PDB file of C-alpha atoms in Angstrom:
ATOM      1  CA  GLY A 207    -100.960  94.489  21.602  1.00  0.00           C
ATOM      2  CA  GLN A 208    -104.580  95.490  21.572  1.00  0.00           C
ATOM      3  CA  GLN A 209    -106.212  95.932  24.952  1.00  0.00           C
ATOM      4  CA  LEU A 210    -109.745  96.667  25.951  1.00  0.00           C
ATOM      5  CA  ASN A 211    -110.469  98.683  29.065  1.00  0.00           C
ATOM      6  CA  GLN A 212    -113.831  97.659  30.407  1.00  0.00           C
ATOM      7  CA  SER A 213    -115.543  99.535  33.218  1.00  0.00           C
ATOM      8  CA  PRO A 214    -116.748  99.307  35.798  1.00  0.00           C
ATOM      9  CA  GLN A 215    -115.126  96.118  37.059  1.00  0.00           C
ATOM     10  CA  SER A 216    -118.167  95.343  39.199  1.00  0.00           C
ATOM     11  CA  MET A 217    -121.613  96.729  39.947  1.00  0.00           C
ATOM     12  CA  PHE A 218    -124.040  96.115  42.783  1.00  0.00           C
ATOM     13  CA  ILE A 219    -127.516  97.366  41.945  1.00  0.00           C
ATOM     14  CA  GLN A 220    -131.115  97.034  43.067  1.00  0.00           C
ATOM     15  CA  GLU A 221    -133.650  95.222  40.950  1.00  0.00           C
ATOM     16  CA  GLY A 222    -135.360  97.670  38.619  1.00  0.00           C
ATOM     17  CA  GLU A 223    -132.359  99.970  38.211  1.00  0.00           C
ATOM     18  CA  ASP A 224    -130.742 100.665  34.859  1.00  0.00           C
ATOM     19  CA  VAL A 225    -127.159  99.571  34.218  1.00  0.00           C
ATOM     20  CA  SER A 226    -124.507 101.055  31.995  1.00  0.00           C
ATOM     21  CA  MET A 227    -121.048  99.680  31.198  1.00  0.00           C
ATOM     22  CA  ASN A 228    -118.505 100.541  28.554  1.00  0.00           C
ATOM     23  CA  CYS A 229    -115.394  99.455  26.780  1.00  0.00           C
ATOM     24  CA  THR A 230    -112.610 101.573  25.313  1.00  0.00           C
ATOM     25  CA  SER A 231    -109.567 100.765  23.244  1.00  0.00           C
ATOM     26  CA  SER A 232    -106.581 102.529  21.730  1.00  0.00           C
ATOM     27  CA  SER A 233    -107.162 100.531  18.536  1.00  0.00           C
ATOM     28  CA  ILE A 234    -110.084 100.520  16.142  1.00  0.00           C
ATOM     29  CA  PHE A 235    -112.270  97.483  15.618  1.00  0.00           C
ATOM     30  CA  ASN A 236    -114.474  96.342  12.774  1.00  0.00           C
ATOM     31  CA  THR A 237    -116.976  94.634  15.057  1.00  0.00           C
ATOM     32  CA  TRP A 238    -117.915  95.151  18.684  1.00  0.00           C
ATOM     33  CA  LEU A 239    -119.636  92.386  20.615  1.00  0.00           C
ATOM     34  CA  TRP A 240    -121.100  91.906  24.074  1.00  0.00           C
ATOM     35  CA  TYR A 241    -121.174  88.518  25.810  1.00  0.00           C
ATOM     36  CA  LYS A 242    -122.687  87.407  29.121  1.00  0.00           C
ATOM     37  CA  GLN A 243    -121.291  84.606  31.245  1.00  0.00           C
ATOM     38  CA  GLU A 244    -123.267  82.981  34.050  1.00  0.00           C
ATOM     39  CA  PRO A 245    -121.571  80.914  36.777  1.00  0.00           C
ATOM     40  CA  GLY A 246    -120.346  77.553  35.506  1.00  0.00           C
ATOM     41  CA  GLU A 247    -121.251  78.358  31.915  1.00  0.00           C
ATOM     42  CA  GLY A 248    -119.508  79.604  28.818  1.00  0.00           C
ATOM     43  CA  PRO A 249    -120.057  83.141  27.480  1.00  0.00           C
ATOM     44  CA  VAL A 250    -123.186  83.695  25.420  1.00  0.00           C
ATOM     45  CA  LEU A 251    -123.387  86.332  22.702  1.00  0.00           C
ATOM     46  CA  LEU A 252    -125.870  89.100  23.513  1.00  0.00           C
ATOM     47  CA  ILE A 253    -125.338  91.716  20.821  1.00  0.00           C
ATOM     48  CA  ALA A 254    -123.033  92.202  17.832  1.00  0.00           C
ATOM     49  CA  LEU A 255    -122.408  95.619  16.239  1.00  0.00           C
ATOM     50  CA  TYR A 256    -120.929  95.963  12.774  1.00  0.00           C
ATOM     51  CA  LYS A 257    -120.885  99.672  11.870  1.00  0.00           C
ATOM     52  CA  ALA A 258    -119.588 102.792  13.584  1.00  0.00           C
ATOM     53  CA  GLY A 259    -122.484 104.626  15.194  1.00  0.00           C
ATOM     54  CA  GLU A 260    -124.752 101.587  15.126  1.00  0.00           C
ATOM     55  CA  LEU A 261    -127.250 101.324  17.985  1.00  0.00           C
ATOM     56  CA  THR A 262    -128.785  97.881  18.506  1.00  0.00           C
ATOM     57  CA  SER A 263    -131.293  96.543  21.020  1.00  0.00           C
ATOM     58  CA  ASN A 264    -132.034  93.043  22.230  1.00  0.00           C
ATOM     59  CA  GLY A 265    -134.964  93.191  24.636  1.00  0.00           C
ATOM     60  CA  ARG A 266    -133.891  95.289  27.627  1.00  0.00           C
ATOM     61  CA  LEU A 267    -130.328  95.480  26.334  1.00  0.00           C
ATOM     62  CA  THR A 268    -129.052  98.290  24.131  1.00  0.00           C
ATOM     63  CA  ALA A 269    -125.518  98.572  22.787  1.00  0.00           C
ATOM     64  CA  GLN A 270    -123.748 101.113  20.629  1.00  0.00           C
ATOM     65  CA  PHE A 271    -120.683 100.999  18.404  1.00  0.00           C
ATOM     66  CA  GLY A 272    -118.751 104.200  19.039  1.00  0.00           C
ATOM     67  CA  ILE A 273    -118.319 106.616  16.165  1.00  0.00           C
ATOM     68  CA  THR A 274    -114.510 106.495  16.512  1.00  0.00           C
ATOM     69  CA  ARG A 275    -114.652 102.656  16.368  1.00  0.00           C
ATOM     70  CA  LYS A 276    -112.621 102.618  19.579  1.00  0.00           C
ATOM     71  CA  ASP A 277    -115.411 102.216  22.087  1.00  0.00           C
ATOM     72  CA  SER A 278    -118.758 100.620  22.819  1.00  0.00           C
ATOM     73  CA  PHE A 279    -121.302 100.710  25.603  1.00  0.00           C
ATOM     74  CA  LEU A 280    -123.992  98.376  26.865  1.00  0.00           C
ATOM     75  CA  ASN A 281    -127.104  99.462  28.751  1.00  0.00           C
ATOM     76  CA  ILE A 282    -129.504  97.197  30.593  1.00  0.00           C
ATOM     77  CA  SER A 283    -132.830  98.729  31.519  1.00  0.00           C
ATOM     78  CA  ALA A 284    -134.998  97.732  34.481  1.00  0.00           C
ATOM     79  CA  SER A 285    -132.604  95.045  35.754  1.00  0.00           C
ATOM     80  CA  ILE A 286    -133.934  91.755  37.089  1.00  0.00           C
ATOM     81  CA  PRO A 287    -132.202  89.083  39.221  1.00  0.00           C
ATOM     82  CA  SER A 288    -131.462  86.865  36.213  1.00  0.00           C
ATOM     83  CA  ASP A 289    -129.270  89.641  34.762  1.00  0.00           C
ATOM     84  CA  VAL A 290    -126.600  88.562  37.254  1.00  0.00           C
ATOM     85  CA  GLY A 291    -123.375  87.474  35.608  1.00  0.00           C
ATOM     86  CA  ILE A 292    -120.180  88.711  34.015  1.00  0.00           C
ATOM     87  CA  TYR A 293    -120.525  90.884  30.936  1.00  0.00           C
ATOM     88  CA  PHE A 294    -117.648  90.924  28.456  1.00  0.00           C
ATOM     89  CA  CYS A 295    -117.062  93.288  25.611  1.00  0.00           C
ATOM     90  CA  ALA A 296    -115.045  92.059  22.652  1.00  0.00           C
ATOM     91  CA  GLY A 297    -113.601  93.726  19.591  1.00  0.00           C
ATOM     92  CA  GLN A 298    -112.889  91.961  16.309  1.00  0.00           C
ATOM     93  CA  THR A 299    -110.453  93.112  13.675  1.00  0.00           C
ATOM     94  CA  ASN A 300    -110.598  91.878  10.105  1.00  0.00           C
ATOM     95  CA  ALA A 301    -107.308  90.858   8.575  1.00  0.00           C
ATOM     96  CA  GLY A 302    -108.849  90.653   5.137  1.00  0.00           C
ATOM     97  CA  GLY A 303    -109.523  87.667   2.936  1.00  0.00           C
ATOM     98  CA  THR A 304    -109.183  84.321   4.652  1.00  0.00           C
ATOM     99  CA  SER A 305    -106.696  85.503   7.296  1.00  0.00           C
ATOM    100  CA  TYR A 306    -107.904  85.535  10.884  1.00  0.00           C
ATOM    101  CA  GLY A 307    -108.440  88.931  12.468  1.00  0.00           C
ATOM    102  CA  LYS A 308    -107.930  89.092  16.212  1.00  0.00           C
ATOM    103  CA  LEU A 309    -110.819  88.928  18.690  1.00  0.00           C
ATOM    104  CA  THR A 310    -109.896  90.741  21.904  1.00  0.00           C
ATOM    105  CA  PHE A 311    -111.942  90.409  25.090  1.00  0.00           C
ATOM    106  CA  GLY A 312    -112.305  92.926  27.886  1.00  0.00           C
ATOM    107  CA  GLN A 313    -111.744  91.933  31.507  1.00  0.00           C
ATOM    108  CA  GLY A 314    -115.455  91.749  32.258  1.00  0.00           C
ATOM    109  CA  THR A 315    -117.964  93.596  34.436  1.00  0.00           C
ATOM    110  CA  ILE A 316    -119.409  91.562  37.306  1.00  0.00           C
ATOM    111  CA  LEU A 317    -123.058  92.470  37.798  1.00  0.00           C
ATOM    112  CA  THR A 318    -124.912  91.688  41.013  1.00  0.00           C
ATOM    113  CA  VAL A 319    -128.617  92.481  41.267  1.00  0.00           C
ATOM    114  CA  HIS A 320    -130.259  92.638  44.685  1.00  0.00           C
ATOM    115  CA  PRO A 321    -133.958  91.731  44.719  1.00  0.00           C
TER     116      PRO A 321
ATOM    117  CA  ASN B 157    -129.864  71.136  21.141  1.00  0.00           C
ATOM    118  CA  ALA B 158    -126.337  70.300  22.331  1.00  0.00           C
ATOM    119  CA  GLY B 159    -124.358  73.090  20.594  1.00  0.00           C
ATOM    120  CA  VAL B 160    -120.738  72.832  21.766  1.00  0.00           C
ATOM    121  CA  THR B 161    -119.912  69.934  24.097  1.00  0.00           C
ATOM    122  CA  GLN B 162    -116.679  69.706  26.085  1.00  0.00           C
ATOM    123  CA  THR B 163    -115.284  66.820  28.100  1.00  0.00           C
ATOM    124  CA  PRO B 164    -114.195  66.450  30.797  1.00  0.00           C
ATOM    125  CA  LYS B 165    -115.777  69.231  32.854  1.00  0.00           C
ATOM    126  CA  PHE B 166    -113.260  68.875  35.675  1.00  0.00           C
ATOM    127  CA  GLN B 167    -109.786  67.394  35.808  1.00  0.00           C
ATOM    128  CA  VAL B 168    -106.924  67.383  38.291  1.00  0.00           C
ATOM    129  CA  LEU B 169    -103.447  66.567  37.012  1.00  0.00           C
ATOM    130  CA  LYS B 170    -100.017  66.334  38.498  1.00  0.00           C
ATOM    131  CA  THR B 171     -97.183  68.328  36.989  1.00  0.00           C
ATOM    132  CA  GLY B 172     -95.787  66.494  33.978  1.00  0.00           C
ATOM    133  CA  GLN B 173     -98.909  64.455  33.226  1.00  0.00           C
ATOM    134  CA  SER B 174    -100.605  64.693  29.869  1.00  0.00           C
ATOM    135  CA  MET B 175    -104.245  64.944  28.951  1.00  0.00           C
ATOM    136  CA  THR B 176    -106.575  65.807  26.097  1.00  0.00           C
ATOM    137  CA  LEU B 177    -109.641  68.030  26.249  1.00  0.00           C
ATOM    138  CA  GLN B 178    -112.302  67.019  23.786  1.00  0.00           C
ATOM    139  CA  CYS B 179    -114.712  69.339  21.999  1.00  0.00           C
ATOM    140  CA  ALA B 180    -117.513  68.615  19.559  1.00  0.00           C
ATOM    141  CA  GLN B 181    -120.067  70.884  17.905  1.00  0.00           C
ATOM    142  CA  ASP B 182    -123.253  69.914  16.117  1.00  0.00           C
ATOM    143  CA  MET B 183    -123.953  73.220  14.354  1.00  0.00           C
ATOM    144  CA  ASN B 184    -122.010  72.405  11.166  1.00  0.00           C
ATOM    145  CA  HIS B 185    -119.646  75.322  11.859  1.00  0.00           C
ATOM    146  CA  ASN B 186    -116.414  75.614   9.934  1.00  0.00           C
ATOM    147  CA  SER B 187    -114.252  77.375  12.508  1.00  0.00           C
ATOM    148  CA  MET B 188    -113.438  76.203  16.034  1.00  0.00           C
ATOM    149  CA  TYR B 189    -111.387  77.730  18.839  1.00  0.00           C
ATOM    150  CA  TRP B 190    -109.788  76.974  22.187  1.00  0.00           C
ATOM    151  CA  TYR B 191    -109.624  79.697  24.846  1.00  0.00           C
ATOM    152  CA  ARG B 192    -108.399  79.801  28.388  1.00  0.00           C
ATOM    153  CA  GLN B 193    -109.943  82.015  31.060  1.00  0.00           C
ATOM    154  CA  ASP B 194    -107.960  83.186  34.051  1.00  0.00           C
ATOM    155  CA  PRO B 195    -109.023  85.680  36.750  1.00  0.00           C
ATOM    156  CA  GLY B 196    -108.269  89.237  35.651  1.00  0.00           C
ATOM    157  CA  MET B 197    -106.973  88.083  32.255  1.00  0.00           C
ATOM    158  CA  GLY B 198    -110.177  87.750  30.305  1.00  0.00           C
ATOM    159  CA  LEU B 199    -110.357  85.119  27.567  1.00  0.00           C
ATOM    160  CA  ARG B 200    -107.185  84.355  25.635  1.00  0.00           C
ATOM    161  CA  LEU B 201    -107.023  82.389  22.414  1.00  0.00           C
ATOM    162  CA  ILE B 202    -104.806  79.311  22.488  1.00  0.00           C
ATOM    163  CA  TYR B 203    -105.377  77.799  19.034  1.00  0.00           C
ATOM    164  CA  TYR B 204    -107.971  78.003  16.334  1.00  0.00           C
ATOM    165  CA  SER B 205    -109.044  76.056  13.283  1.00  0.00           C
ATOM    166  CA  ALA B 206    -110.504  78.041  10.417  1.00  0.00           C
ATOM    167  CA  SER B 207    -111.809  74.912   8.734  1.00  0.00           C
ATOM    168  CA  GLU B 208    -111.384  71.158   8.737  1.00  0.00           C
ATOM    169  CA  GLY B 209    -107.759  70.313   8.082  1.00  0.00           C
ATOM    170  CA  THR B 210    -106.234  73.599   9.276  1.00  0.00           C
ATOM    171  CA  THR B 211    -105.010  74.788  12.677  1.00  0.00           C
ATOM    172  CA  ASP B 212    -103.181  77.947  13.730  1.00  0.00           C
ATOM    173  CA  LYS B 213    -101.659  79.404  16.863  1.00  0.00           C
ATOM    174  CA  GLY B 214    -103.447  82.051  18.878  1.00  0.00           C
ATOM    175  CA  GLU B 215    -102.082  84.341  21.591  1.00  0.00           C
ATOM    176  CA  VAL B 216    -100.910  81.730  24.097  1.00  0.00           C
ATOM    177  CA  PRO B 217    -100.102  78.445  22.279  1.00  0.00           C
ATOM    178  CA  ASN B 218     -97.003  77.375  24.230  1.00  0.00           C
ATOM    179  CA  GLY B 219     -97.453  74.046  26.007  1.00  0.00           C
ATOM    180  CA  TYR B 220    -100.472  73.020  23.928  1.00  0.00           C
ATOM    181  CA  ASN B 221    -101.220  71.092  20.758  1.00  0.00           C
ATOM    182  CA  VAL B 222    -104.472  70.722  18.882  1.00  0.00           C
ATOM    183  CA  SER B 223    -106.074  68.353  16.410  1.00  0.00           C
ATOM    184  CA  ARG B 224    -109.014  69.111  14.144  1.00  0.00           C
ATOM    185  CA  LEU B 225    -110.193  65.538  13.876  1.00  0.00           C
ATOM    186  CA  ASN B 226    -113.065  66.308  11.511  1.00  0.00           C
ATOM    187  CA  LYS B 227    -115.527  69.153  10.993  1.00  0.00           C
ATOM    188  CA  ARG B 228    -117.248  68.442  14.311  1.00  0.00           C
ATOM    189  CA  GLU B 229    -114.334  67.788  16.643  1.00  0.00           C
ATOM    190  CA  PHE B 230    -111.398  69.883  17.853  1.00  0.00           C
ATOM    191  CA  SER B 231    -109.212  68.572  20.672  1.00  0.00           C
ATOM    192  CA  LEU B 232    -106.639  70.329  22.875  1.00  0.00           C
ATOM    193  CA  ARG B 233    -103.697  68.374  24.280  1.00  0.00           C
ATOM    194  CA  LEU B 234    -101.379  69.209  27.145  1.00  0.00           C
ATOM    195  CA  GLU B 235     -98.289  67.056  26.684  1.00  0.00           C
ATOM    196  CA  SER B 236     -96.609  67.863  30.007  1.00  0.00           C
ATOM    197  CA  ALA B 237     -98.904  69.831  32.286  1.00  0.00           C
ATOM    198  CA  ALA B 238     -97.546  72.702  34.362  1.00  0.00           C
ATOM    199  CA  PRO B 239     -99.171  74.591  37.262  1.00  0.00           C
ATOM    200  CA  SER B 240     -99.354  77.666  35.006  1.00  0.00           C
ATOM    201  CA  GLN B 241    -101.853  75.757  32.892  1.00  0.00           C
ATOM    202  CA  THR B 242    -104.363  75.666  35.737  1.00  0.00           C
ATOM    203  CA  SER B 243    -107.313  77.436  34.177  1.00  0.00           C
ATOM    204  CA  VAL B 244    -110.802  77.111  32.785  1.00  0.00           C
ATOM    205  CA  TYR B 245    -110.709  76.078  29.131  1.00  0.00           C
ATOM    206  CA  PHE B 246    -113.445  76.930  26.670  1.00  0.00           C
ATOM    207  CA  CYS B 247    -114.033  75.516  23.250  1.00  0.00           C
ATOM    208  CA  ALA B 248    -116.009  77.645  20.791  1.00  0.00           C
ATOM    209  CA  SER B 249    -117.239  77.421  17.238  1.00  0.00           C
ATOM    210  CA  SER B 250    -118.438  79.922  14.678  1.00  0.00           C
ATOM    211  CA  GLY B 251    -120.436  79.734  11.504  1.00  0.00           C
ATOM    212  CA  ARG B 252    -119.376  83.226  10.409  1.00  0.00           C
ATOM    213  CA  TRP B 253    -115.655  83.729   9.916  1.00  0.00           C
ATOM    214  CA  ASN B 254    -114.013  86.834  11.366  1.00  0.00           C
ATOM    215  CA  THR B 255    -117.165  88.212  12.962  1.00  0.00           C
ATOM    216  CA  GLY B 256    -116.394  87.390  16.593  1.00  0.00           C
ATOM    217  CA  GLU B 257    -119.726  85.585  16.836  1.00  0.00           C
ATOM    218  CA  LEU B 258    -118.756  82.544  18.854  1.00  0.00           C
ATOM    219  CA  PHE B 259    -120.741  79.750  20.461  1.00  0.00           C
ATOM    220  CA  PHE B 260    -118.984  78.548  23.589  1.00  0.00           C
ATOM    221  CA  GLY B 261    -119.064  75.253  25.417  1.00  0.00           C
ATOM    222  CA  GLU B 262    -119.617  75.055  29.170  1.00  0.00           C
ATOM    223  CA  GLY B 263    -115.926  74.935  29.967  1.00  0.00           C
ATOM    224  CA  SER B 264    -113.427  72.470  31.411  1.00  0.00           C
ATOM    225  CA  ARG B 265    -111.843  73.345  34.748  1.00  0.00           C
ATOM    226  CA  LEU B 266    -108.281  72.031  34.922  1.00  0.00           C
ATOM    227  CA  THR B 267    -106.090  72.062  38.021  1.00  0.00           C
ATOM    228  CA  VAL B 268    -102.413  71.147  37.780  1.00  0.00           C
ATOM    229  CA  LEU B 269    -100.753  70.378  41.106  1.00  0.00           C
TER     230      LEU B 269
END
């Protein structure tokens, strides 16, 4: 089945540093998404990417949909303590019509920010 | 601004007991989903409902049943709980089919002894 390889598994950084994480797959996806999960909460959608090569920003977050459709990366600039959490990539396939395409999640990157 | 509400938030069961996790959304979304989250396994889809009146199996449906009670509510039932079902369960809904854009609830932590 489809698998997403997300790296790194964890990051320990100082406040103010930039962060980069990525996701790769052996399969192509129609949509790439990035979610953030804080302790005791459900994942929250940060960014969705719909076209190969697309580069999208949301505040200090920037994500790109790889040109091969098999990868995506997420950058966080000038990290702050509230960036702490688990970041998940996800890839969505489209089955066509009303059929459900599969949404596959990566294993997550645990981000710790030291003040 | 409730979004997706799950109950209960915590539950401890003994092996063989049954229980139902409740989920309701107030965003008028058509599709709803149940996921489980286990350490190192990411989020795995148990069942989904594309619209009111339909339900379908996801990746890991064994041991579970679901009911789409109406457009707002989607429940997950464990008929005979097993220790392997110890997990954190998330309900989600989406207003855009097949986009991966999901709104998640806060989760229900279930322990089966």
